[in-house]
Amino acid sequence: MGHPRKALRTTTVGAVSATLIAGSALGLAPTAQAADAIRFVDIAGDGGTVLKANVITPAGADGSRRYPLLVLPTSWGLPQVEYLAQAQKLANSGYVVVSYNVRGFWQSGGEIEVAGPPDIADASKVIDWALANTPADDGHIGMAGVSYGAGISLLTAAKDKRVKAVAALSGWADLIDSIYSGRTQHVQAGALLDGASIVTGRQSAEIRQIFDNFYASNLSKEQEMIDWGKKRSAATYVDQLNQNGAAVMMANAWGDTVFPPNQYADFYEKLTGPKRLEFRPGDHATAELTGLFGLPNDVWTDTERWFDHYLKGVDNGINREEPVRLKSRSTGGYEGYPDWKSVGATRKKIALTGTTTIHTNVDSGADGGIVFLSSILDQIAQVPPVASIPLLPRRWAAVWQSEKYTTAQQVRGTAKLHTTVTPTKESGTLVAYLYDVGPLGLGKLVSNAPYTFHGQTPGKPIGVDLELFSTAYDVPAGHRLALVVDTVDPLYIEHNPSGAQLTFSSPSNDPSYVSIPLREQ
């Protein structure tokens, strides 16, 4: 079983505190510019819980006409001034904008519910209030938000038919697949959320217990945690969302270490109404960040265009564009695709031949990086986590490499690992990494993902199928791709008993491979 990482949690809480204090101070900057147009109000949420909110109406609104309404729930741990710069822009474009601090955070009442039923009821109460107290049009209502606000917006659109359009930015559609993918706790992501909520909010007894069970790897509570997460996932209610017919735009970053891109792509494919999916380089909420300060930002520009078309009826062409929009981590331009399955239209397999045994409990040096910092560095400087592939200790890392590529390989989408593992213990964790390896053997991380098993028979082979986190990365000509597997990564809790070993094999009747998705050329 894994062990709670108390030092990591303490460090993360401190880092979150500093970040939020700095971000909150910066976030107040737009207030002075738009003070005359802003009303700060109290809204009674579900059960009478007070929600601190602000309202911006279009200039000159005198009650003689109605305007489309946009409701913006705040991000996890951020104050109600978070969206002021964008709210002012949207109001100047003819929207009534109501932003509110979700329950349990900052000055709003109640306790943190993690997008539970009270949060969704709160959003509907905010809509009720806006229709009664502003010149908002009840037939043209949209919701948008970053991170926590994105998740609440999607869930509300599934529950409240009045919501006609959504922009869910850096959010989640499947909470369990986000922070417990591969049956593995994403401990740095969990500690980040935990730390932020301790600093800026009031945790309910339920969420405190969920976090404690999460860190403790309490398998007796695993199904309870999964059920708790599914209740808070829009993927659970996709049929209702489709029936309601809201136009859904989703945007996320390739390196999002809190809500990885796979779960958004899977959810997007299940939507049947008007939809749009955008992926860019970066980490959690970093792609939208400059827009929160009123600076030019592609995500917020597309968000306004989305609402202009689906709430105002503006013929701006967004409905005729390729609905899946990607920006590679290696190049600056956007690519358009008709759907997600067209992103990696071609697949090439790298055979994982032979039999390799590795020991567990030691970090080989192949790592997914550090939450936020590594993907931001990749976003700004195209410098992902690196490892010297020839120097990785084969006692603790299994390594397979492709031949040198004579032409550039444009990796697009989701790489898939298929292999056979024979453990010496009933539980275990492995982490798979895909590297771009240059002529000197230096590997740049393309993608990774963890996988955990429990209740297996020692010495009995088991099949493993693992999707690595989706990405867009260009491997230069003359480079190779390498798949590396080890058992310890600071991003995740590992479940390898002391002294355990894992043997990877490739049976003739079921060969092992990693399937690489490539852009059609």
Short mmCIF file of C-alpha atoms in Angstrom, two decimals:
data_model
loop_
_atom_site.label_atom_id
_atom_site.label_comp_id
_atom_site.label_asym_id
_atom_site.label_seq_id
_atom_site.Cartn_x
_atom_site.Cartn_y
_atom_site.Cartn_z
CA MET A 1 0.00 0.00 0.00
CA GLY A 2 1.12 3.56 -0.55
CA HIS A 3 1.99 6.02 2.20
CA PRO A 4 0.67 9.57 2.71
CA ARG A 5 3.23 12.14 1.70
CA LYS A 6 2.99 14.57 4.61
CA ALA A 7 5.98 16.63 3.59
CA LEU A 8 4.53 17.06 0.10
CA ARG A 9 1.19 18.14 1.52
CA THR A 10 2.82 20.70 3.82
CA THR A 11 4.92 22.12 1.00
CA THR A 12 1.94 22.24 -1.33
CA VAL A 13 -0.23 24.08 1.19
CA GLY A 14 2.49 26.72 1.54
CA ALA A 15 2.91 27.06 -2.21
CA VAL A 16 -0.83 27.31 -2.73
CA SER A 17 -1.13 29.95 -0.04
CA ALA A 18 1.51 32.15 -1.64
CA THR A 19 0.06 31.67 -5.12
CA LEU A 20 -3.48 32.47 -4.06
CA ILE A 21 -2.47 35.57 -2.10
CA ALA A 22 -0.51 36.89 -5.07
CA GLY A 23 -3.24 35.92 -7.53
CA SER A 24 -5.96 37.51 -5.43
CA ALA A 25 -4.06 40.76 -5.20
CA LEU A 26 -3.53 40.83 -8.95
CA GLY A 27 -7.11 39.79 -9.54
CA LEU A 28 -8.33 42.94 -7.81
CA ALA A 29 -6.67 45.12 -10.44
CA PRO A 30 -9.65 45.35 -12.81
CA THR A 31 -11.96 46.55 -10.00
CA ALA A 32 -10.89 50.18 -10.18
CA GLN A 33 -11.35 50.26 -13.95
CA ALA A 34 -14.91 48.98 -13.79
CA ALA A 35 -16.10 50.09 -10.34
CA ASP A 36 -18.98 52.23 -11.58
CA ALA A 37 -20.45 49.30 -13.54
CA ILE A 38 -20.18 46.69 -10.77
CA ARG A 39 -22.63 45.86 -8.02
CA PHE A 40 -21.51 43.61 -5.20
CA VAL A 41 -24.50 41.66 -3.93
CA ASP A 42 -25.53 38.82 -1.65
CA ILE A 43 -27.52 36.03 -3.28
CA ALA A 44 -29.43 33.42 -1.30
CA GLY A 45 -28.29 30.03 -2.54
CA ASP A 46 -29.66 26.60 -1.75
CA GLY A 47 -31.03 26.45 1.78
CA GLY A 48 -30.51 30.19 2.17
CA THR A 49 -26.70 29.97 2.09
CA VAL A 50 -25.29 33.41 1.32
CA LEU A 51 -23.28 33.58 -1.91
CA LYS A 52 -21.12 36.64 -2.41
CA ALA A 53 -21.50 37.84 -5.99
CA ASN A 54 -20.92 40.72 -8.36
CA VAL A 55 -23.08 41.90 -11.23
CA ILE A 56 -22.13 43.85 -14.33
CA THR A 57 -24.77 45.05 -16.79
CA PRO A 58 -24.27 46.58 -20.23
CA ALA A 59 -23.68 50.33 -20.28
CA GLY A 60 -26.92 52.22 -20.64
CA ALA A 61 -29.14 49.34 -19.56
CA ASP A 62 -32.34 51.04 -18.44
CA GLY A 63 -34.78 48.15 -18.18
CA SER A 64 -36.28 48.76 -21.60
CA ARG A 65 -34.72 45.63 -23.10
CA ARG A 66 -33.38 42.25 -22.06
CA TYR A 67 -29.82 40.95 -22.47
CA PRO A 68 -28.32 37.45 -22.56
CA LEU A 69 -27.22 36.28 -19.12
CA LEU A 70 -23.85 34.73 -18.28
CA VAL A 71 -23.27 33.12 -14.88
CA LEU A 72 -19.66 32.53 -13.81
CA PRO A 73 -18.95 30.35 -10.74
CA THR A 74 -15.48 30.93 -9.34
CA SER A 75 -12.53 28.57 -9.53
CA TRP A 76 -11.49 26.40 -6.58
CA GLY A 77 -10.00 28.70 -3.97
CA LEU A 78 -10.27 31.98 -5.88
CA PRO A 79 -12.30 35.02 -4.74
CA GLN A 80 -15.30 36.52 -6.50
CA VAL A 81 -13.21 39.15 -8.30
CA GLU A 82 -11.60 36.40 -10.41
CA TYR A 83 -13.54 37.14 -13.60
CA LEU A 84 -13.92 40.92 -13.37
CA ALA A 85 -11.76 41.72 -16.40
CA GLN A 86 -13.59 39.25 -18.62
CA ALA A 87 -16.97 40.12 -17.11
CA GLN A 88 -16.42 43.78 -18.01
CA LYS A 89 -15.56 42.84 -21.59
CA LEU A 90 -18.62 40.62 -21.87
CA ALA A 91 -20.88 43.30 -20.39
CA ASN A 92 -19.47 45.80 -22.87
CA SER A 93 -20.49 43.30 -25.58
CA GLY A 94 -24.08 43.22 -24.37
CA TYR A 95 -24.29 40.56 -21.64
CA VAL A 96 -25.53 40.68 -18.09
CA VAL A 97 -22.76 38.95 -16.16
CA VAL A 98 -23.13 37.53 -12.66
CA SER A 99 -20.06 36.03 -11.02
CA TYR A 100 -20.31 34.44 -7.61
CA ASN A 101 -18.10 32.81 -5.04
CA VAL A 102 -19.09 29.17 -4.69
CA ARG A 103 -20.20 27.98 -1.27
CA GLY A 104 -17.55 27.17 1.28
CA PHE A 105 -14.92 29.55 -0.11
CA TRP A 106 -13.92 33.03 0.97
CA GLN A 107 -16.87 35.14 2.16
CA SER A 108 -19.63 32.89 0.81
CA GLY A 109 -21.42 30.79 3.42
CA GLY A 110 -21.66 27.04 3.81
CA GLU A 111 -19.02 24.37 3.46
CA ILE A 112 -17.18 23.02 0.43
CA GLU A 113 -19.34 20.45 -1.36
CA VAL A 114 -17.03 19.73 -4.36
CA ALA A 115 -19.72 20.36 -7.00
CA GLY A 116 -22.24 18.34 -5.04
CA PRO A 117 -26.02 18.82 -5.31
CA PRO A 118 -26.03 22.01 -3.18
CA ASP A 119 -23.53 23.63 -5.58
CA ILE A 120 -25.70 22.84 -8.59
CA ALA A 121 -28.78 24.08 -6.76
CA ASP A 122 -26.84 27.26 -5.94
CA ALA A 123 -26.18 27.88 -9.64
CA SER A 124 -29.89 27.63 -10.41
CA LYS A 125 -30.65 30.01 -7.53
CA VAL A 126 -28.17 32.51 -9.00
CA ILE A 127 -29.99 32.28 -12.33
CA ASP A 128 -33.30 32.84 -10.52
CA TRP A 129 -31.89 35.90 -8.79
CA ALA A 130 -30.47 37.36 -12.00
CA LEU A 131 -33.77 36.98 -13.84
CA ALA A 132 -35.57 38.74 -10.99
CA ASN A 133 -33.04 41.52 -10.34
CA THR A 134 -31.32 42.34 -13.64
CA PRO A 135 -32.41 42.93 -17.25
CA ALA A 136 -31.47 39.31 -18.08
CA ASP A 137 -33.31 37.38 -20.79
CA ASP A 138 -34.67 34.06 -19.53
CA GLY A 139 -34.40 32.51 -23.00
CA HIS A 140 -30.68 33.22 -23.48
CA ILE A 141 -28.66 31.94 -20.52
CA GLY A 142 -25.09 30.69 -20.52
CA MET A 143 -22.56 29.54 -17.95
CA ALA A 144 -18.78 29.58 -17.99
CA GLY A 145 -15.93 29.04 -15.60
CA VAL A 146 -12.36 27.95 -15.10
CA SER A 147 -11.58 24.69 -13.26
CA TYR A 148 -14.16 24.34 -10.46
CA GLY A 149 -16.41 26.81 -12.27
CA ALA A 150 -16.17 24.68 -15.40
CA GLY A 151 -17.27 21.52 -13.62
CA ILE A 152 -20.18 23.28 -11.95
CA SER A 153 -21.23 24.82 -15.27
CA LEU A 154 -21.36 21.45 -17.03
CA LEU A 155 -23.27 19.83 -14.18
CA THR A 156 -25.76 22.71 -14.04
CA ALA A 157 -26.40 22.49 -17.79
CA ALA A 158 -27.31 18.82 -17.28
CA LYS A 159 -29.71 19.68 -14.45
CA ASP A 160 -31.17 23.07 -15.51
CA LYS A 161 -32.75 23.28 -18.96
CA ARG A 162 -32.51 27.06 -18.95
CA VAL A 163 -28.76 26.90 -19.60
CA LYS A 164 -28.41 27.07 -23.39
CA ALA A 165 -24.62 27.37 -23.76
CA VAL A 166 -21.55 26.47 -21.68
CA ALA A 167 -17.84 27.25 -21.85
CA ALA A 168 -16.02 24.81 -19.53
CA LEU A 169 -12.37 25.86 -19.29
CA SER A 170 -9.73 23.62 -17.67
CA GLY A 171 -12.43 21.59 -15.98
CA TRP A 172 -13.42 18.00 -15.49
CA ALA A 173 -16.12 15.78 -16.90
CA ASP A 174 -15.06 12.71 -14.90
CA LEU A 175 -13.64 13.52 -11.47
CA ILE A 176 -12.45 9.98 -10.72
CA ASP A 177 -10.74 9.59 -14.09
CA SER A 178 -9.00 12.89 -13.38
CA ILE A 179 -7.37 12.29 -10.00
CA TYR A 180 -7.63 8.48 -9.73
CA SER A 181 -6.89 7.35 -13.27
CA GLY A 182 -5.40 3.89 -13.63
CA ARG A 183 -6.69 3.22 -10.10
CA THR A 184 -3.82 5.39 -8.89
CA GLN A 185 -4.02 8.44 -6.63
CA HIS A 186 -2.65 11.57 -8.30
CA VAL A 187 -1.22 12.72 -4.98
CA GLN A 188 0.26 16.07 -6.03
CA ALA A 189 -3.01 17.10 -7.68
CA GLY A 190 -4.96 15.99 -4.62
CA ALA A 191 -2.63 17.82 -2.25
CA LEU A 192 -2.92 20.98 -4.35
CA LEU A 193 -6.72 20.94 -4.13
CA ASP A 194 -6.64 20.01 -0.45
CA GLY A 195 -4.17 22.75 0.40
CA ALA A 196 -6.07 25.43 -1.49
CA SER A 197 -9.34 24.54 0.24
CA ILE A 198 -7.70 24.62 3.69
CA VAL A 199 -6.26 28.06 3.01
CA THR A 200 -9.28 29.70 1.38
CA GLY A 201 -12.35 27.77 2.47
CA ARG A 202 -14.14 25.55 4.95
CA GLN A 203 -14.02 21.83 4.28
CA SER A 204 -17.06 19.74 5.12
CA ALA A 205 -16.53 16.62 7.21
CA GLU A 206 -17.33 14.58 4.10
CA ILE A 207 -14.62 16.11 1.92
CA ARG A 208 -12.08 15.86 4.76
CA GLN A 209 -12.83 12.15 5.03
CA ILE A 210 -12.57 11.72 1.25
CA PHE A 211 -9.13 13.34 1.24
CA ASP A 212 -7.97 11.24 4.20
CA ASN A 213 -9.14 7.99 2.58
CA PHE A 214 -7.51 9.11 -0.68
CA TYR A 215 -4.10 9.64 0.93
CA ALA A 216 -4.33 6.49 3.05
CA SER A 217 -5.13 4.25 0.08
CA ASN A 218 -8.07 2.85 2.02
CA LEU A 219 -9.35 0.15 -0.33
CA SER A 220 -12.33 -0.57 1.92
CA LYS A 221 -13.50 2.96 1.06
CA GLU A 222 -12.56 2.85 -2.63
CA GLN A 223 -16.06 2.22 -4.01
CA GLU A 224 -17.47 4.88 -1.72
CA MET A 225 -14.95 7.36 -3.12
CA ILE A 226 -15.75 6.36 -6.70
CA ASP A 227 -19.48 6.74 -6.11
CA TRP A 228 -18.86 10.14 -4.50
CA GLY A 229 -16.85 11.25 -7.54
CA LYS A 230 -19.30 9.94 -10.12
CA LYS A 231 -22.09 11.95 -8.50
CA ARG A 232 -19.95 15.04 -9.16
CA SER A 233 -19.09 14.22 -12.79
CA ALA A 234 -20.92 15.54 -15.83
CA ALA A 235 -20.10 12.27 -17.61
CA THR A 236 -22.62 10.58 -15.31
CA TYR A 237 -25.35 12.87 -16.62
CA VAL A 238 -24.35 13.10 -20.28
CA ASP A 239 -27.74 11.80 -21.44
CA GLN A 240 -29.51 14.59 -19.57
CA LEU A 241 -27.10 17.16 -20.96
CA ASN A 242 -27.71 15.89 -24.50
CA GLN A 243 -31.45 15.94 -23.95
CA ASN A 244 -31.30 19.54 -22.74
CA GLY A 245 -29.35 20.45 -25.88
CA ALA A 246 -26.93 23.03 -24.48
CA ALA A 247 -24.09 24.08 -26.79
CA VAL A 248 -20.90 22.96 -25.03
CA MET A 249 -17.41 24.34 -25.57
CA MET A 250 -14.58 22.73 -23.61
CA ALA A 251 -10.95 23.84 -23.46
CA ASN A 252 -8.03 22.32 -21.61
CA ALA A 253 -4.23 22.06 -21.60
CA TRP A 254 -2.21 19.05 -22.70
CA GLY A 255 -0.21 19.04 -19.49
CA ASP A 256 -3.08 19.59 -17.05
CA THR A 257 -1.88 17.74 -13.95
CA VAL A 258 -5.21 18.20 -12.13
CA PHE A 259 -7.70 17.35 -14.87
CA PRO A 260 -5.80 15.49 -17.65
CA PRO A 261 -7.13 15.87 -21.21
CA ASN A 262 -8.27 12.27 -21.80
CA GLN A 263 -11.41 12.54 -19.71
CA TYR A 264 -12.47 15.72 -21.58
CA ALA A 265 -11.92 14.08 -24.98
CA ASP A 266 -13.91 11.00 -23.94
CA PHE A 267 -16.78 13.17 -22.73
CA TYR A 268 -16.70 15.31 -25.88
CA GLU A 269 -17.24 12.23 -28.04
CA LYS A 270 -20.45 11.43 -26.10
CA LEU A 271 -22.00 14.85 -26.65
CA THR A 272 -24.62 15.03 -29.40
CA GLY A 273 -25.45 18.75 -29.42
CA PRO A 274 -23.37 21.69 -30.69
CA LYS A 275 -19.87 21.20 -29.32
CA ARG A 276 -16.27 22.37 -29.53
CA LEU A 277 -13.06 20.99 -28.03
CA GLU A 278 -9.81 22.93 -27.70
CA PHE A 279 -6.43 21.73 -26.40
CA ARG A 280 -3.32 23.88 -25.96
CA PRO A 281 0.09 23.59 -24.27
CA GLY A 282 0.21 24.34 -20.56
CA ASP A 283 -0.97 23.07 -17.18
CA HIS A 284 -4.10 23.52 -15.13
CA ALA A 285 -5.79 26.87 -15.95
CA THR A 286 -2.58 28.38 -17.36
CA ALA A 287 -3.97 28.74 -20.89
CA GLU A 288 -6.76 31.03 -19.62
CA LEU A 289 -4.68 32.93 -17.09
CA THR A 290 -3.69 36.03 -19.08
CA GLY A 291 -7.34 36.57 -20.00
CA LEU A 292 -8.24 36.90 -16.32
CA PHE A 293 -6.09 40.03 -16.27
CA GLY A 294 -7.75 41.46 -19.36
CA LEU A 295 -4.89 40.60 -21.72
CA PRO A 296 -5.44 39.11 -25.20
CA ASN A 297 -6.20 35.41 -24.84
CA ASP A 298 -7.34 32.85 -27.41
CA VAL A 299 -9.42 30.83 -24.95
CA TRP A 300 -11.49 33.79 -23.81
CA THR A 301 -11.79 35.11 -27.37
CA ASP A 302 -13.31 31.79 -28.47
CA THR A 303 -15.50 31.74 -25.36
CA GLU A 304 -17.05 35.08 -26.31
CA ARG A 305 -17.47 33.96 -29.92
CA TRP A 306 -19.21 30.79 -28.67
CA PHE A 307 -21.69 32.75 -26.61
CA ASP A 308 -22.18 35.37 -29.31
CA HIS A 309 -23.32 32.67 -31.71
CA TYR A 310 -25.35 30.43 -29.41
CA LEU A 311 -26.90 33.10 -27.18
CA LYS A 312 -27.06 36.15 -29.47
CA GLY A 313 -27.39 34.37 -32.81
CA VAL A 314 -24.39 36.18 -34.30
CA ASP A 315 -23.21 34.60 -37.55
CA ASN A 316 -19.51 34.67 -36.69
CA GLY A 317 -18.66 31.33 -38.32
CA ILE A 318 -17.67 29.46 -35.16
CA ASN A 319 -20.31 26.82 -35.92
CA ARG A 320 -18.74 26.18 -39.33
CA GLU A 321 -15.17 25.76 -38.10
CA GLU A 322 -13.61 22.36 -37.46
CA PRO A 323 -14.92 21.70 -33.93
CA VAL A 324 -11.74 20.10 -32.55
CA ARG A 325 -8.96 22.68 -32.33
CA LEU A 326 -5.45 21.74 -31.22
CA LYS A 327 -2.18 23.53 -30.75
CA SER A 328 0.90 21.31 -30.70
CA ARG A 329 3.40 21.63 -27.87
CA SER A 330 6.09 21.89 -30.57
CA THR A 331 4.61 24.45 -32.99
CA GLY A 332 2.69 27.69 -32.74
CA GLY A 333 -0.22 27.14 -35.10
CA TYR A 334 -3.68 25.67 -34.61
CA GLU A 335 -4.92 22.50 -36.29
CA GLY A 336 -8.56 21.71 -36.96
CA TYR A 337 -10.24 18.28 -37.01
CA PRO A 338 -13.84 17.19 -37.61
CA ASP A 339 -13.86 15.01 -34.46
CA TRP A 340 -11.55 13.57 -31.82
CA LYS A 341 -11.01 10.20 -33.51
CA SER A 342 -9.58 12.01 -36.55
CA VAL A 343 -6.80 13.58 -34.46
CA GLY A 344 -4.63 10.44 -34.42
CA ALA A 345 -5.83 9.06 -37.75
CA THR A 346 -2.78 6.85 -38.23
CA ARG A 347 -1.26 4.47 -35.69
CA LYS A 348 2.18 2.92 -35.56
CA LYS A 349 3.14 0.22 -33.09
CA ILE A 350 6.44 -0.06 -31.28
CA ALA A 351 6.97 -3.70 -30.32
CA LEU A 352 7.90 -4.31 -26.69
CA THR A 353 9.87 -7.50 -27.25
CA GLY A 354 11.63 -9.83 -24.87
CA THR A 355 11.22 -10.42 -21.16
CA THR A 356 12.29 -7.77 -18.67
CA THR A 357 12.14 -7.83 -14.87
CA ILE A 358 12.36 -4.67 -12.76
CA HIS A 359 12.52 -4.13 -9.02
CA THR A 360 10.10 -1.74 -7.34
CA ASN A 361 10.21 0.94 -4.62
CA VAL A 362 12.98 3.04 -6.24
CA ASP A 363 12.52 6.02 -8.56
CA SER A 364 14.55 5.27 -11.68
CA GLY A 365 14.84 8.94 -12.67
CA ALA A 366 12.03 8.80 -15.20
CA ASP A 367 9.38 11.16 -13.83
CA GLY A 368 6.25 13.01 -14.92
CA GLY A 369 7.57 16.24 -13.40
CA ILE A 370 6.10 18.53 -10.76
CA VAL A 371 2.48 19.62 -10.66
CA PHE A 372 2.08 22.99 -12.43
CA LEU A 373 5.78 23.82 -12.74
CA SER A 374 6.86 21.25 -15.33
CA SER A 375 4.02 21.82 -17.80
CA ILE A 376 4.28 25.60 -17.44
CA LEU A 377 7.97 25.35 -18.35
CA ASP A 378 6.97 23.24 -21.35
CA GLN A 379 4.30 25.81 -22.28
CA ILE A 380 6.63 28.80 -22.07
CA ALA A 381 9.96 27.36 -23.18
CA GLN A 382 9.10 23.97 -24.71
CA VAL A 383 11.23 22.29 -22.05
CA PRO A 384 9.38 19.23 -20.69
CA PRO A 385 10.82 16.91 -18.02
CA VAL A 386 13.92 15.11 -19.31
CA ALA A 387 15.81 11.91 -18.58
CA SER A 388 18.97 10.36 -19.96
CA ILE A 389 17.55 7.17 -21.44
CA PRO A 390 20.89 5.26 -21.69
CA LEU A 391 21.65 6.05 -18.02
CA LEU A 392 18.33 4.90 -16.59
CA PRO A 393 19.14 1.98 -14.23
CA ARG A 394 17.70 -1.16 -15.81
CA ARG A 395 17.25 -2.69 -12.38
CA TRP A 396 14.38 -0.26 -11.77
CA ALA A 397 13.34 0.75 -15.29
CA ALA A 398 12.28 -1.23 -18.34
CA VAL A 399 13.19 0.50 -21.63
CA TRP A 400 12.18 -0.13 -25.24
CA GLN A 401 13.04 2.12 -28.18
CA SER A 402 11.90 2.56 -31.76
CA GLU A 403 14.21 2.82 -34.71
CA LYS A 404 15.39 6.30 -35.68
CA TYR A 405 12.70 8.10 -37.63
CA THR A 406 13.74 9.42 -41.03
CA THR A 407 10.93 12.00 -41.02
CA ALA A 408 9.27 14.02 -38.27
CA GLN A 409 6.53 12.17 -36.40
CA GLN A 410 3.55 14.29 -35.37
CA VAL A 411 2.18 12.52 -32.30
CA ARG A 412 -1.48 13.49 -31.88
CA GLY A 413 -3.97 12.00 -29.44
CA THR A 414 -3.70 9.08 -27.05
CA ALA A 415 -0.85 6.54 -27.03
CA LYS A 416 -1.93 3.10 -25.79
CA LEU A 417 0.17 0.53 -23.98
CA HIS A 418 -0.66 -3.18 -24.15
CA THR A 419 1.54 -5.61 -22.26
CA THR A 420 1.66 -8.65 -19.99
CA VAL A 421 2.92 -8.26 -16.43
CA THR A 422 3.75 -10.98 -13.93
CA PRO A 423 3.94 -9.59 -10.37
CA THR A 424 5.54 -11.19 -7.35
CA LYS A 425 2.99 -9.59 -5.02
CA GLU A 426 -0.79 -9.19 -5.15
CA SER A 427 -0.64 -5.38 -5.50
CA GLY A 428 1.55 -3.08 -7.53
CA THR A 429 1.93 0.18 -9.43
CA LEU A 430 3.71 0.88 -12.67
CA VAL A 431 4.15 4.20 -14.47
CA ALA A 432 4.62 4.33 -18.25
CA TYR A 433 6.48 7.18 -19.94
CA LEU A 434 6.81 8.01 -23.63
CA TYR A 435 10.00 9.92 -24.46
CA ASP A 436 11.34 11.73 -27.52
CA VAL A 437 14.98 10.63 -27.57
CA GLY A 438 17.60 12.74 -29.34
CA PRO A 439 20.95 11.61 -30.81
CA LEU A 440 22.74 11.94 -27.44
CA GLY A 441 20.15 9.84 -25.62
CA LEU A 442 18.43 12.71 -23.84
CA GLY A 443 14.72 11.97 -23.60
CA LYS A 444 12.05 14.69 -23.50
CA LEU A 445 8.77 13.59 -21.94
CA VAL A 446 5.95 13.23 -24.44
CA SER A 447 3.37 11.64 -22.13
CA ASN A 448 2.93 9.37 -19.13
CA ALA A 449 0.25 7.58 -17.08
CA PRO A 450 0.08 5.38 -13.96
CA TYR A 451 -1.49 1.95 -13.51
CA THR A 452 -2.26 0.13 -10.24
CA PHE A 453 -3.56 -3.38 -9.59
CA HIS A 454 -4.80 -5.10 -6.45
CA GLY A 455 -5.91 -8.62 -5.59
CA GLN A 456 -3.77 -10.43 -8.17
CA THR A 457 -2.20 -13.86 -7.75
CA PRO A 458 1.59 -13.61 -7.35
CA GLY A 459 3.37 -15.33 -10.24
CA LYS A 460 0.30 -15.27 -12.51
CA PRO A 461 0.54 -13.08 -15.66
CA ILE A 462 -2.01 -10.30 -16.07
CA GLY A 463 -2.86 -8.24 -19.13
CA VAL A 464 -2.40 -4.49 -18.88
CA ASP A 465 -4.05 -1.96 -21.19
CA LEU A 466 -3.21 1.64 -20.35
CA GLU A 467 -3.99 4.89 -22.13
CA LEU A 468 -1.27 7.50 -21.71
CA PHE A 469 -2.38 11.11 -21.31
CA SER A 470 -3.37 12.62 -24.65
CA THR A 471 -0.96 15.08 -26.22
CA ALA A 472 0.27 16.79 -29.40
CA TYR A 473 4.03 16.65 -29.86
CA ASP A 474 6.34 16.65 -32.90
CA VAL A 475 9.26 14.20 -32.80
CA PRO A 476 12.06 15.53 -35.05
CA ALA A 477 13.61 13.46 -37.82
CA GLY A 478 16.61 11.53 -36.55
CA HIS A 479 15.04 10.99 -33.13
CA ARG A 480 13.47 7.89 -31.59
CA LEU A 481 10.55 7.24 -29.33
CA ALA A 482 11.19 5.31 -26.14
CA LEU A 483 8.76 3.67 -23.76
CA VAL A 484 10.02 3.54 -20.19
CA VAL A 485 8.25 1.80 -17.32
CA ASP A 486 9.18 2.15 -13.66
CA THR A 487 7.29 1.97 -10.36
CA VAL A 488 7.78 5.27 -8.49
CA ASP A 489 6.82 8.82 -9.49
CA PRO A 490 6.34 11.85 -7.20
CA LEU A 491 3.06 12.69 -8.97
CA TYR A 492 1.39 9.48 -7.80
CA ILE A 493 0.96 7.23 -4.77
CA GLU A 494 2.54 3.85 -5.45
CA HIS A 495 1.28 0.50 -4.17
CA ASN A 496 4.33 -1.75 -4.46
CA PRO A 497 5.05 -3.91 -1.39
CA SER A 498 8.65 -3.92 -0.26
CA GLY A 499 10.81 -6.19 -2.39
CA ALA A 500 8.23 -6.65 -5.14
CA GLN A 501 9.26 -7.27 -8.74
CA LEU A 502 7.41 -6.90 -12.03
CA THR A 503 8.23 -8.98 -15.11
CA PHE A 504 7.14 -7.70 -18.53
CA SER A 505 6.79 -10.24 -21.34
CA SER A 506 5.47 -10.42 -24.88
CA PRO A 507 3.72 -13.78 -25.47
CA SER A 508 3.65 -14.93 -29.08
CA ASN A 509 -0.13 -15.15 -29.01
CA ASP A 510 -0.52 -11.72 -27.38
CA PRO A 511 2.45 -9.47 -28.25
CA SER A 512 3.18 -6.39 -26.19
CA TYR A 513 3.33 -2.99 -27.86
CA VAL A 514 2.74 0.72 -27.50
CA SER A 515 0.47 2.19 -30.17
CA ILE A 516 1.44 5.72 -31.23
CA PRO A 517 -1.26 8.02 -32.72
CA LEU A 518 0.04 10.11 -35.58
CA ARG A 519 -1.43 12.97 -37.55
CA GLU A 520 -2.41 11.94 -41.05
CA GLN A 521 0.12 13.25 -43.56
#
